[in-house]
Amino acid sequence: MESKNTEQSGFIPQERIREALHAVHPRGAAIAYGVPWPDVRDSGQVRLRCPFREECNTSSYGALTLNLDEPHNPIFCHTCHTQGDLLTLMWGWKHGAPPASGKLRGSEFKEI
């Protein structure tokens, strides 16, 4: 049971984060952010436009790889080398740039 002090501080227990992440599929996240989703089966990898740097998107193949077998872990842009998880990708879709420190922290994490 969480203490009142923990709830007020904005701390989110690791278990709640894991549960929330497993409830989100990358396709659903893409739809929520208005990002076109390629017509692929739900396993393996998918290539997407990089939301972090427009210069990465000169290839029609897509610069960013998203591992659908492990969707909450790695994403990787083969051009700008931004990497992270589904939350990082969602941040990029919303803001068009990677998180300030390279990883979502504090208010950035809470926002996504």
Backbone as XML, in Angstrom:
<?xml version="1.0"?>
<chain id="A" units="angstrom">
  <residue number="1" name="MET">
    <atom name="N" x="0.839" y="-1.183" z="0.000"/>
    <atom name="CA" x="0.000" y="0.000" z="0.000"/>
    <atom name="C" x="0.887" y="1.251" z="0.000"/>
  </residue>
  <residue number="2" name="GLU">
    <atom name="N" x="0.531" y="2.185" z="-0.867"/>
    <atom name="CA" x="1.312" y="3.411" z="-0.961"/>
    <atom name="C" x="0.950" y="4.364" z="0.161"/>
  </residue>
  <residue number="3" name="SER">
    <atom name="N" x="1.926" y="5.043" z="0.669"/>
    <atom name="CA" x="1.642" y="6.038" z="1.700"/>
    <atom name="C" x="1.125" y="7.309" z="1.048"/>
  </residue>
  <residue number="4" name="LYS">
    <atom name="N" x="0.434" y="8.092" z="1.827"/>
    <atom name="CA" x="-0.088" y="9.360" z="1.333"/>
    <atom name="C" x="1.059" y="10.267" z="0.885"/>
  </residue>
  <residue number="5" name="ASN">
    <atom name="N" x="2.156" y="10.243" z="1.617"/>
    <atom name="CA" x="3.322" y="11.056" z="1.301"/>
    <atom name="C" x="3.885" y="10.676" z="-0.068"/>
  </residue>
  <residue number="6" name="THR">
    <atom name="N" x="3.948" y="9.373" z="-0.379"/>
    <atom name="CA" x="4.450" y="8.909" z="-1.665"/>
    <atom name="C" x="3.554" y="9.393" z="-2.791"/>
  </residue>
  <residue number="7" name="GLU">
    <atom name="N" x="2.245" y="9.277" z="-2.615"/>
    <atom name="CA" x="1.304" y="9.721" z="-3.640"/>
    <atom name="C" x="1.435" y="11.216" z="-3.886"/>
  </residue>
  <residue number="8" name="GLN">
    <atom name="N" x="1.601" y="12.001" z="-2.846"/>
    <atom name="CA" x="1.693" y="13.439" z="-2.990"/>
    <atom name="C" x="2.991" y="13.862" z="-3.660"/>
  </residue>
  <residue number="9" name="SER">
    <atom name="N" x="4.053" y="13.098" z="-3.502"/>
    <atom name="CA" x="5.338" y="13.469" z="-4.085"/>
    <atom name="C" x="5.375" y="13.242" z="-5.590"/>
  </residue>
  <residue number="10" name="GLY">
    <atom name="N" x="4.402" y="12.516" z="-6.129"/>
    <atom name="CA" x="4.381" y="12.233" z="-7.556"/>
    <atom name="C" x="5.124" y="10.963" z="-7.919"/>
  </residue>
  <residue number="11" name="PHE">
    <atom name="N" x="5.645" y="10.253" z="-6.934"/>
    <atom name="CA" x="6.358" y="9.002" z="-7.168"/>
    <atom name="C" x="5.405" y="7.965" z="-7.740"/>
  </residue>
  <residue number="12" name="ILE">
    <atom name="N" x="5.824" y="7.298" z="-8.801"/>
    <atom name="CA" x="5.017" y="6.237" z="-9.406"/>
    <atom name="C" x="5.763" y="4.926" z="-9.201"/>
  </residue>
  <residue number="13" name="PRO">
    <atom name="N" x="5.178" y="3.969" z="-8.490"/>
    <atom name="CA" x="5.863" y="2.694" z="-8.252"/>
    <atom name="C" x="6.174" y="1.960" z="-9.556"/>
  </residue>
  <residue number="14" name="GLN">
    <atom name="N" x="7.319" y="1.315" z="-9.583"/>
    <atom name="CA" x="7.801" y="0.593" z="-10.763"/>
    <atom name="C" x="6.753" y="-0.395" z="-11.289"/>
  </residue>
  <residue number="15" name="GLU">
    <atom name="N" x="6.072" y="-1.083" z="-10.412"/>
    <atom name="CA" x="5.077" y="-2.072" z="-10.821"/>
    <atom name="C" x="3.927" y="-1.421" z="-11.592"/>
  </residue>
  <residue number="16" name="ARG">
    <atom name="N" x="3.475" y="-0.257" z="-11.159"/>
    <atom name="CA" x="2.406" y="0.454" z="-11.872"/>
    <atom name="C" x="2.876" y="0.890" z="-13.243"/>
  </residue>
  <residue number="17" name="ILE">
    <atom name="N" x="4.129" y="1.287" z="-13.360"/>
    <atom name="CA" x="4.688" y="1.691" z="-14.652"/>
    <atom name="C" x="4.710" y="0.504" z="-15.595"/>
  </residue>
  <residue number="18" name="ARG">
    <atom name="N" x="5.197" y="-0.639" z="-15.114"/>
    <atom name="CA" x="5.242" y="-1.851" z="-15.950"/>
    <atom name="C" x="3.849" y="-2.253" z="-16.421"/>
  </residue>
  <residue number="19" name="GLU">
    <atom name="N" x="2.889" y="-2.231" z="-15.516"/>
    <atom name="CA" x="1.514" y="-2.590" z="-15.872"/>
    <atom name="C" x="0.964" y="-1.657" z="-16.944"/>
  </residue>
  <residue number="20" name="ALA">
    <atom name="N" x="1.205" y="-0.376" z="-16.790"/>
    <atom name="CA" x="0.708" y="0.596" z="-17.765"/>
    <atom name="C" x="1.371" y="0.404" z="-19.120"/>
  </residue>
  <residue number="21" name="LEU">
    <atom name="N" x="2.677" y="0.160" z="-19.124"/>
    <atom name="CA" x="3.379" y="-0.043" z="-20.391"/>
    <atom name="C" x="2.893" y="-1.277" z="-21.125"/>
  </residue>
  <residue number="22" name="HIS">
    <atom name="N" x="2.648" y="-2.345" z="-20.402"/>
    <atom name="CA" x="2.195" y="-3.577" z="-21.047"/>
    <atom name="C" x="0.771" y="-3.463" z="-21.580"/>
  </residue>
  <residue number="23" name="ALA">
    <atom name="N" x="0.038" y="-2.455" z="-21.131"/>
    <atom name="CA" x="-1.321" y="-2.239" z="-21.620"/>
    <atom name="C" x="-1.342" y="-1.441" z="-22.927"/>
  </residue>
  <residue number="24" name="VAL">
    <atom name="N" x="-0.188" y="-0.875" z="-23.319"/>
    <atom name="CA" x="-0.122" y="-0.035" z="-24.517"/>
    <atom name="C" x="0.609" y="-0.784" z="-25.628"/>
  </residue>
  <residue number="25" name="HIS">
    <atom name="N" x="-0.026" y="-0.878" z="-26.785"/>
    <atom name="CA" x="0.630" y="-1.449" z="-27.959"/>
    <atom name="C" x="1.157" y="-0.292" z="-28.808"/>
  </residue>
  <residue number="26" name="PRO">
    <atom name="N" x="2.319" y="-0.428" z="-29.409"/>
    <atom name="CA" x="2.871" y="0.666" z="-30.206"/>
    <atom name="C" x="1.907" y="1.181" z="-31.280"/>
  </residue>
  <residue number="27" name="ARG">
    <atom name="N" x="1.135" y="0.293" z="-31.888"/>
    <atom name="CA" x="0.171" y="0.726" z="-32.917"/>
    <atom name="C" x="-0.866" y="1.670" z="-32.303"/>
  </residue>
  <residue number="28" name="GLY">
    <atom name="N" x="-1.369" y="1.325" z="-31.111"/>
    <atom name="CA" x="-2.330" y="2.184" z="-30.428"/>
    <atom name="C" x="-1.736" y="3.528" z="-30.068"/>
  </residue>
  <residue number="29" name="ALA">
    <atom name="N" x="-0.475" y="3.519" z="-29.642"/>
    <atom name="CA" x="0.207" y="4.772" z="-29.313"/>
    <atom name="C" x="0.361" y="5.626" z="-30.569"/>
  </residue>
  <residue number="30" name="ALA">
    <atom name="N" x="0.733" y="5.000" z="-31.681"/>
    <atom name="CA" x="0.895" y="5.735" z="-32.942"/>
    <atom name="C" x="-0.431" y="6.374" z="-33.354"/>
  </residue>
  <residue number="31" name="ILE">
    <atom name="N" x="-1.507" y="5.628" z="-33.256"/>
    <atom name="CA" x="-2.825" y="6.161" z="-33.612"/>
    <atom name="C" x="-3.168" y="7.351" z="-32.713"/>
  </residue>
  <residue number="32" name="ALA">
    <atom name="N" x="-2.886" y="7.230" z="-31.425"/>
    <atom name="CA" x="-3.181" y="8.317" z="-30.478"/>
    <atom name="C" x="-2.427" y="9.601" z="-30.833"/>
  </residue>
  <residue number="33" name="TYR">
    <atom name="N" x="-1.233" y="9.469" z="-31.409"/>
    <atom name="CA" x="-0.433" y="10.634" z="-31.778"/>
    <atom name="C" x="-0.582" y="11.004" z="-33.254"/>
  </residue>
  <residue number="34" name="GLY">
    <atom name="N" x="-1.488" y="10.333" z="-33.962"/>
    <atom name="CA" x="-1.732" y="10.649" z="-35.372"/>
    <atom name="C" x="-0.607" y="10.230" z="-36.299"/>
  </residue>
  <residue number="35" name="VAL">
    <atom name="N" x="0.142" y="9.205" z="-35.907"/>
    <atom name="CA" x="1.264" y="8.727" z="-36.705"/>
    <atom name="C" x="0.809" y="7.539" z="-37.548"/>
  </residue>
  <residue number="36" name="PRO">
    <atom name="N" x="1.048" y="7.576" z="-38.865"/>
    <atom name="CA" x="0.661" y="6.441" z="-39.709"/>
    <atom name="C" x="1.395" y="5.170" z="-39.287"/>
  </residue>
  <residue number="37" name="TRP">
    <atom name="N" x="0.680" y="4.072" z="-39.241"/>
    <atom name="CA" x="1.260" y="2.788" z="-38.858"/>
    <atom name="C" x="1.373" y="1.914" z="-40.091"/>
  </residue>
  <residue number="38" name="PRO">
    <atom name="N" x="2.538" y="1.336" z="-40.354"/>
    <atom name="CA" x="2.707" y="0.495" z="-41.538"/>
    <atom name="C" x="1.873" y="-0.783" z="-41.444"/>
  </residue>
  <residue number="39" name="ASP">
    <atom name="N" x="1.506" y="-1.307" z="-42.579"/>
    <atom name="CA" x="0.719" y="-2.536" z="-42.640"/>
    <atom name="C" x="1.664" y="-3.723" z="-42.449"/>
  </residue>
  <residue number="40" name="VAL">
    <atom name="N" x="1.824" y="-4.146" z="-41.188"/>
    <atom name="CA" x="2.719" y="-5.259" z="-40.855"/>
    <atom name="C" x="2.012" y="-6.187" z="-39.881"/>
  </residue>
  <residue number="41" name="ARG">
    <atom name="N" x="2.508" y="-7.408" z="-39.805"/>
    <atom name="CA" x="1.987" y="-8.324" z="-38.794"/>
    <atom name="C" x="2.557" y="-7.915" z="-37.439"/>
  </residue>
  <residue number="42" name="ASP">
    <atom name="N" x="1.952" y="-8.369" z="-36.373"/>
    <atom name="CA" x="2.352" y="-7.926" z="-35.034"/>
    <atom name="C" x="3.468" y="-8.750" z="-34.420"/>
  </residue>
  <residue number="43" name="SER">
    <atom name="N" x="4.534" y="-8.961" z="-35.158"/>
    <atom name="CA" x="5.723" y="-9.591" z="-34.584"/>
    <atom name="C" x="6.936" y="-9.132" z="-35.380"/>
  </residue>
  <residue number="44" name="GLY">
    <atom name="N" x="8.078" y="-9.299" z="-34.815"/>
    <atom name="CA" x="9.299" y="-8.874" z="-35.488"/>
    <atom name="C" x="9.576" y="-7.405" z="-35.277"/>
  </residue>
  <residue number="45" name="GLN">
    <atom name="N" x="10.026" y="-6.749" z="-36.340"/>
    <atom name="CA" x="10.367" y="-5.342" z="-36.263"/>
    <atom name="C" x="9.563" y="-4.558" z="-37.279"/>
  </residue>
  <residue number="46" name="VAL">
    <atom name="N" x="9.410" y="-3.287" z="-37.004"/>
    <atom name="CA" x="8.762" y="-2.374" z="-37.935"/>
    <atom name="C" x="9.675" y="-1.158" z="-38.088"/>
  </residue>
  <residue number="47" name="ARG">
    <atom name="N" x="9.686" y="-0.603" z="-39.283"/>
    <atom name="CA" x="10.474" y="0.598" z="-39.537"/>
    <atom name="C" x="9.521" y="1.776" z="-39.646"/>
  </residue>
  <residue number="48" name="LEU">
    <atom name="N" x="9.872" y="2.871" z="-38.977"/>
    <atom name="CA" x="9.047" y="4.069" z="-38.927"/>
    <atom name="C" x="9.886" y="5.297" z="-39.255"/>
  </residue>
  <residue number="49" name="ARG">
    <atom name="N" x="9.200" y="6.382" z="-39.555"/>
    <atom name="CA" x="9.893" y="7.661" z="-39.703"/>
    <atom name="C" x="10.439" y="8.062" z="-38.333"/>
  </residue>
  <residue number="50" name="CYS">
    <atom name="N" x="11.598" y="8.656" z="-38.311"/>
    <atom name="CA" x="12.190" y="9.131" z="-37.063"/>
    <atom name="C" x="11.486" y="10.418" z="-36.637"/>
  </residue>
  <residue number="51" name="PRO">
    <atom name="N" x="10.929" y="10.438" z="-35.427"/>
    <atom name="CA" x="10.274" y="11.661" z="-34.972"/>
    <atom name="C" x="11.233" y="12.656" z="-34.319"/>
  </residue>
  <residue number="52" name="PHE">
    <atom name="N" x="12.488" y="12.271" z="-34.174"/>
    <atom name="CA" x="13.438" y="13.078" z="-33.418"/>
    <atom name="C" x="14.172" y="14.106" z="-34.271"/>
  </residue>
  <residue number="53" name="ARG">
    <atom name="N" x="14.453" y="13.767" z="-35.527"/>
    <atom name="CA" x="15.161" y="14.678" z="-36.444"/>
    <atom name="C" x="14.638" y="14.449" z="-37.849"/>
  </residue>
  <residue number="54" name="GLU">
    <atom name="N" x="14.146" y="15.494" z="-38.488"/>
    <atom name="CA" x="13.593" y="15.387" z="-39.844"/>
    <atom name="C" x="14.652" y="14.902" z="-40.833"/>
  </residue>
  <residue number="55" name="GLU">
    <atom name="N" x="15.913" y="15.265" z="-40.600"/>
    <atom name="CA" x="16.988" y="14.882" z="-41.520"/>
    <atom name="C" x="17.149" y="13.364" z="-41.623"/>
  </residue>
  <residue number="56" name="CYS">
    <atom name="N" x="16.658" y="12.636" z="-40.643"/>
    <atom name="CA" x="16.794" y="11.182" z="-40.642"/>
    <atom name="C" x="15.896" y="10.516" z="-41.674"/>
  </residue>
  <residue number="57" name="ASN">
    <atom name="N" x="14.911" y="11.229" z="-42.172"/>
    <atom name="CA" x="13.861" y="10.602" z="-42.961"/>
    <atom name="C" x="14.021" y="10.740" z="-44.465"/>
  </residue>
  <residue number="58" name="THR">
    <atom name="N" x="15.251" y="10.639" z="-44.942"/>
    <atom name="CA" x="15.475" y="10.697" z="-46.384"/>
    <atom name="C" x="15.161" y="9.369" z="-47.056"/>
  </residue>
  <residue number="59" name="SER">
    <atom name="N" x="15.131" y="8.283" z="-46.287"/>
    <atom name="CA" x="14.832" y="6.962" z="-46.827"/>
    <atom name="C" x="13.344" y="6.664" z="-46.697"/>
  </residue>
  <residue number="60" name="SER">
    <atom name="N" x="12.733" y="6.154" z="-47.745"/>
    <atom name="CA" x="11.319" y="5.784" z="-47.679"/>
    <atom name="C" x="11.136" y="4.522" z="-46.840"/>
  </residue>
  <residue number="61" name="TYR">
    <atom name="N" x="12.222" y="3.814" z="-46.562"/>
    <atom name="CA" x="12.183" y="2.586" z="-45.762"/>
    <atom name="C" x="11.919" y="2.892" z="-44.290"/>
  </residue>
  <residue number="62" name="GLY">
    <atom name="N" x="12.329" y="4.037" z="-43.839"/>
    <atom name="CA" x="12.157" y="4.419" z="-42.433"/>
    <atom name="C" x="13.452" y="4.248" z="-41.675"/>
  </residue>
  <residue number="63" name="ALA">
    <atom name="N" x="13.810" y="5.237" z="-40.917"/>
    <atom name="CA" x="15.092" y="5.232" z="-40.226"/>
    <atom name="C" x="15.041" y="4.568" z="-38.861"/>
  </residue>
  <residue number="64" name="LEU">
    <atom name="N" x="13.855" y="4.511" z="-38.252"/>
    <atom name="CA" x="13.743" y="4.055" z="-36.872"/>
    <atom name="C" x="13.206" y="2.624" z="-36.827"/>
  </residue>
  <residue number="65" name="THR">
    <atom name="N" x="13.863" y="1.778" z="-36.067"/>
    <atom name="CA" x="13.420" y="0.392" z="-35.886"/>
    <atom name="C" x="12.733" y="0.271" z="-34.538"/>
  </residue>
  <residue number="66" name="LEU">
    <atom name="N" x="11.576" y="-0.377" z="-34.543"/>
    <atom name="CA" x="10.840" y="-0.663" z="-33.319"/>
    <atom name="C" x="10.657" y="-2.169" z="-33.253"/>
  </residue>
  <residue number="67" name="ASN">
    <atom name="N" x="11.098" y="-2.760" z="-32.168"/>
    <atom name="CA" x="11.010" y="-4.203" z="-31.980"/>
    <atom name="C" x="9.627" y="-4.543" z="-31.437"/>
  </residue>
  <residue number="68" name="LEU">
    <atom name="N" x="8.772" y="-5.143" z="-32.257"/>
    <atom name="CA" x="7.409" y="-5.465" z="-31.839"/>
    <atom name="C" x="7.346" y="-6.671" z="-30.913"/>
  </residue>
  <residue number="69" name="ASP">
    <atom name="N" x="8.361" y="-7.506" z="-30.935"/>
    <atom name="CA" x="8.376" y="-8.647" z="-30.021"/>
    <atom name="C" x="8.645" y="-8.199" z="-28.592"/>
  </residue>
  <residue number="70" name="GLU">
    <atom name="N" x="9.241" y="-7.043" z="-28.429"/>
    <atom name="CA" x="9.543" y="-6.464" z="-27.120"/>
    <atom name="C" x="9.238" y="-4.965" z="-27.221"/>
  </residue>
  <residue number="71" name="PRO">
    <atom name="N" x="7.949" y="-4.598" z="-27.397"/>
    <atom name="CA" x="7.607" y="-3.232" z="-27.797"/>
    <atom name="C" x="7.937" y="-2.143" z="-26.795"/>
  </residue>
  <residue number="72" name="HIS">
    <atom name="N" x="8.171" y="-2.469" z="-25.551"/>
    <atom name="CA" x="8.446" y="-1.425" z="-24.578"/>
    <atom name="C" x="9.937" y="-1.225" z="-24.402"/>
  </residue>
  <residue number="73" name="ASN">
    <atom name="N" x="10.674" y="-1.990" z="-25.138"/>
    <atom name="CA" x="12.106" y="-1.860" z="-25.165"/>
    <atom name="C" x="12.461" y="-1.768" z="-26.622"/>
  </residue>
  <residue number="74" name="PRO">
    <atom name="N" x="13.531" y="-1.962" z="-27.104"/>
    <atom name="CA" x="14.265" y="-0.920" z="-27.787"/>
    <atom name="C" x="13.640" y="-0.334" z="-29.054"/>
  </residue>
  <residue number="75" name="ILE">
    <atom name="N" x="13.843" y="0.947" z="-29.155"/>
    <atom name="CA" x="13.692" y="1.644" z="-30.427"/>
    <atom name="C" x="15.093" y="2.126" z="-30.748"/>
  </residue>
  <residue number="76" name="PHE">
    <atom name="N" x="15.371" y="2.256" z="-32.025"/>
    <atom name="CA" x="16.697" y="2.735" z="-32.413"/>
    <atom name="C" x="16.606" y="3.403" z="-33.773"/>
  </residue>
  <residue number="77" name="CYS">
    <atom name="N" x="17.077" y="4.656" z="-33.868"/>
    <atom name="CA" x="17.157" y="5.348" z="-35.143"/>
    <atom name="C" x="18.544" y="5.095" z="-35.716"/>
  </residue>
  <residue number="78" name="HIS">
    <atom name="N" x="18.588" y="4.542" z="-36.918"/>
    <atom name="CA" x="19.854" y="4.185" z="-37.548"/>
    <atom name="C" x="20.596" y="5.396" z="-38.106"/>
  </residue>
  <residue number="79" name="THR">
    <atom name="N" x="19.967" y="6.566" z="-38.061"/>
    <atom name="CA" x="20.610" y="7.773" z="-38.571"/>
    <atom name="C" x="21.117" y="8.668" z="-37.439"/>
  </residue>
  <residue number="80" name="CYS">
    <atom name="N" x="20.235" y="9.067" z="-36.521"/>
    <atom name="CA" x="20.662" y="9.962" z="-35.426"/>
    <atom name="C" x="21.067" y="9.196" z="-34.173"/>
  </residue>
  <residue number="81" name="HIS">
    <atom name="N" x="20.870" y="7.880" z="-34.190"/>
    <atom name="CA" x="21.271" y="6.980" z="-33.108"/>
    <atom name="C" x="20.513" y="7.201" z="-31.801"/>
  </residue>
  <residue number="82" name="THR">
    <atom name="N" x="19.347" y="7.842" z="-31.881"/>
    <atom name="CA" x="18.500" y="7.968" z="-30.686"/>
    <atom name="C" x="17.951" y="6.587" z="-30.371"/>
  </residue>
  <residue number="83" name="GLN">
    <atom name="N" x="17.993" y="6.233" z="-29.102"/>
    <atom name="CA" x="17.457" y="4.944" z="-28.693"/>
    <atom name="C" x="16.671" y="5.113" z="-27.402"/>
  </residue>
  <residue number="84" name="GLY">
    <atom name="N" x="15.843" y="4.141" z="-27.109"/>
    <atom name="CA" x="15.042" y="4.207" z="-25.896"/>
    <atom name="C" x="13.948" y="3.167" z="-25.928"/>
  </residue>
  <residue number="85" name="ASP">
    <atom name="N" x="12.819" y="3.523" z="-25.339"/>
    <atom name="CA" x="11.699" y="2.601" z="-25.266"/>
    <atom name="C" x="10.465" y="3.267" z="-25.873"/>
  </residue>
  <residue number="86" name="LEU">
    <atom name="N" x="9.313" y="2.635" z="-25.712"/>
    <atom name="CA" x="8.080" y="3.169" z="-26.281"/>
    <atom name="C" x="7.781" y="4.568" z="-25.745"/>
  </residue>
  <residue number="87" name="LEU">
    <atom name="N" x="8.069" y="4.823" z="-24.489"/>
    <atom name="CA" x="7.823" y="6.156" z="-23.928"/>
    <atom name="C" x="8.683" y="7.212" z="-24.618"/>
  </residue>
  <residue number="88" name="THR">
    <atom name="N" x="9.928" y="6.873" z="-24.933"/>
    <atom name="CA" x="10.807" y="7.795" z="-25.648"/>
    <atom name="C" x="10.238" y="8.094" z="-27.026"/>
  </residue>
  <residue number="89" name="LEU">
    <atom name="N" x="9.745" y="7.059" z="-27.706"/>
    <atom name="CA" x="9.151" y="7.231" z="-29.018"/>
    <atom name="C" x="7.911" y="8.130" z="-28.933"/>
  </residue>
  <residue number="90" name="MET">
    <atom name="N" x="7.083" y="7.908" z="-27.929"/>
    <atom name="CA" x="5.891" y="8.727" z="-27.746"/>
    <atom name="C" x="6.273" y="10.188" z="-27.490"/>
  </residue>
  <residue number="91" name="TRP">
    <atom name="N" x="7.343" y="10.414" z="-26.730"/>
    <atom name="CA" x="7.838" y="11.771" z="-26.500"/>
    <atom name="C" x="8.223" y="12.410" z="-27.840"/>
  </residue>
  <residue number="92" name="GLY">
    <atom name="N" x="8.930" y="11.651" z="-28.665"/>
    <atom name="CA" x="9.327" y="12.160" z="-29.978"/>
    <atom name="C" x="8.126" y="12.492" z="-30.850"/>
  </residue>
  <residue number="93" name="TRP">
    <atom name="N" x="7.110" y="11.642" z="-30.839"/>
    <atom name="CA" x="5.906" y="11.924" z="-31.615"/>
    <atom name="C" x="5.240" y="13.210" z="-31.139"/>
  </residue>
  <residue number="94" name="LYS">
    <atom name="N" x="5.259" y="13.455" z="-29.855"/>
    <atom name="CA" x="4.600" y="14.637" z="-29.303"/>
    <atom name="C" x="5.425" y="15.905" z="-29.500"/>
  </residue>
  <residue number="95" name="HIS">
    <atom name="N" x="6.758" y="15.803" z="-29.308"/>
    <atom name="CA" x="7.596" y="17.001" z="-29.282"/>
    <atom name="C" x="8.554" y="17.146" z="-30.465"/>
  </residue>
  <residue number="96" name="GLY">
    <atom name="N" x="8.720" y="16.106" z="-31.272"/>
    <atom name="CA" x="9.606" y="16.201" z="-32.429"/>
    <atom name="C" x="11.077" y="16.262" z="-32.089"/>
  </residue>
  <residue number="97" name="ALA">
    <atom name="N" x="11.436" y="15.839" z="-30.888"/>
    <atom name="CA" x="12.828" y="15.848" z="-30.441"/>
    <atom name="C" x="12.990" y="14.786" z="-29.364"/>
  </residue>
  <residue number="98" name="PRO">
    <atom name="N" x="14.226" y="14.326" z="-29.128"/>
    <atom name="CA" x="14.434" y="13.388" z="-28.025"/>
    <atom name="C" x="14.310" y="14.099" z="-26.678"/>
  </residue>
  <residue number="99" name="PRO">
    <atom name="N" x="14.146" y="13.347" z="-25.593"/>
    <atom name="CA" x="14.118" y="13.962" z="-24.263"/>
    <atom name="C" x="15.400" y="14.757" z="-24.017"/>
  </residue>
  <residue number="100" name="ALA">
    <atom name="N" x="15.300" y="15.791" z="-23.210"/>
    <atom name="CA" x="16.426" y="16.711" z="-22.970"/>
    <atom name="C" x="17.692" y="15.994" z="-22.527"/>
  </residue>
  <residue number="101" name="SER">
    <atom name="N" x="17.569" y="15.016" z="-21.630"/>
    <atom name="CA" x="18.763" y="14.334" z="-21.128"/>
    <atom name="C" x="19.043" y="13.027" z="-21.872"/>
  </residue>
  <residue number="102" name="GLY">
    <atom name="N" x="18.263" y="12.749" z="-22.922"/>
    <atom name="CA" x="18.413" y="11.492" z="-23.640"/>
    <atom name="C" x="17.501" y="10.404" z="-23.102"/>
  </residue>
  <residue number="103" name="LYS">
    <atom name="N" x="16.994" y="10.598" z="-21.888"/>
    <atom name="CA" x="16.092" y="9.646" z="-21.262"/>
    <atom name="C" x="15.020" y="10.432" z="-20.518"/>
  </residue>
  <residue number="104" name="LEU">
    <atom name="N" x="13.785" y="9.940" z="-20.570"/>
    <atom name="CA" x="12.710" y="10.640" z="-19.871"/>
    <atom name="C" x="12.947" y="10.615" z="-18.371"/>
  </residue>
  <residue number="105" name="ARG">
    <atom name="N" x="12.876" y="11.787" z="-17.770"/>
    <atom name="CA" x="13.058" y="11.912" z="-16.332"/>
    <atom name="C" x="12.058" y="12.940" z="-15.802"/>
  </residue>
  <residue number="106" name="GLY">
    <atom name="N" x="11.692" y="12.795" z="-14.561"/>
    <atom name="CA" x="10.880" y="13.784" z="-13.865"/>
    <atom name="C" x="9.619" y="14.174" z="-14.600"/>
  </residue>
  <residue number="107" name="SER">
    <atom name="N" x="9.488" y="15.472" z="-14.868"/>
    <atom name="CA" x="8.263" y="16.000" z="-15.469"/>
    <atom name="C" x="8.061" y="15.477" z="-16.891"/>
  </residue>
  <residue number="108" name="GLU">
    <atom name="N" x="9.132" y="15.232" z="-17.648"/>
    <atom name="CA" x="8.994" y="14.655" z="-18.982"/>
    <atom name="C" x="8.363" y="13.266" z="-18.890"/>
  </residue>
  <residue number="109" name="PHE">
    <atom name="N" x="8.857" y="12.463" z="-17.970"/>
    <atom name="CA" x="8.335" y="11.119" z="-17.778"/>
    <atom name="C" x="6.857" y="11.171" z="-17.400"/>
  </residue>
  <residue number="110" name="LYS">
    <atom name="N" x="6.506" y="12.019" z="-16.454"/>
    <atom name="CA" x="5.130" y="12.137" z="-16.000"/>
    <atom name="C" x="4.214" y="12.619" z="-17.116"/>
  </residue>
  <residue number="111" name="GLU">
    <atom name="N" x="4.726" y="13.509" z="-17.970"/>
    <atom name="CA" x="3.916" y="14.025" z="-19.070"/>
    <atom name="C" x="3.493" y="12.920" z="-20.025"/>
  </residue>
  <residue number="112" name="ILE">
    <atom name="N" x="4.416" y="12.041" z="-20.356"/>
    <atom name="CA" x="4.093" y="10.959" z="-21.286"/>
    <atom name="C" x="3.337" y="9.863" z="-20.566"/>
  </residue>
</chain>
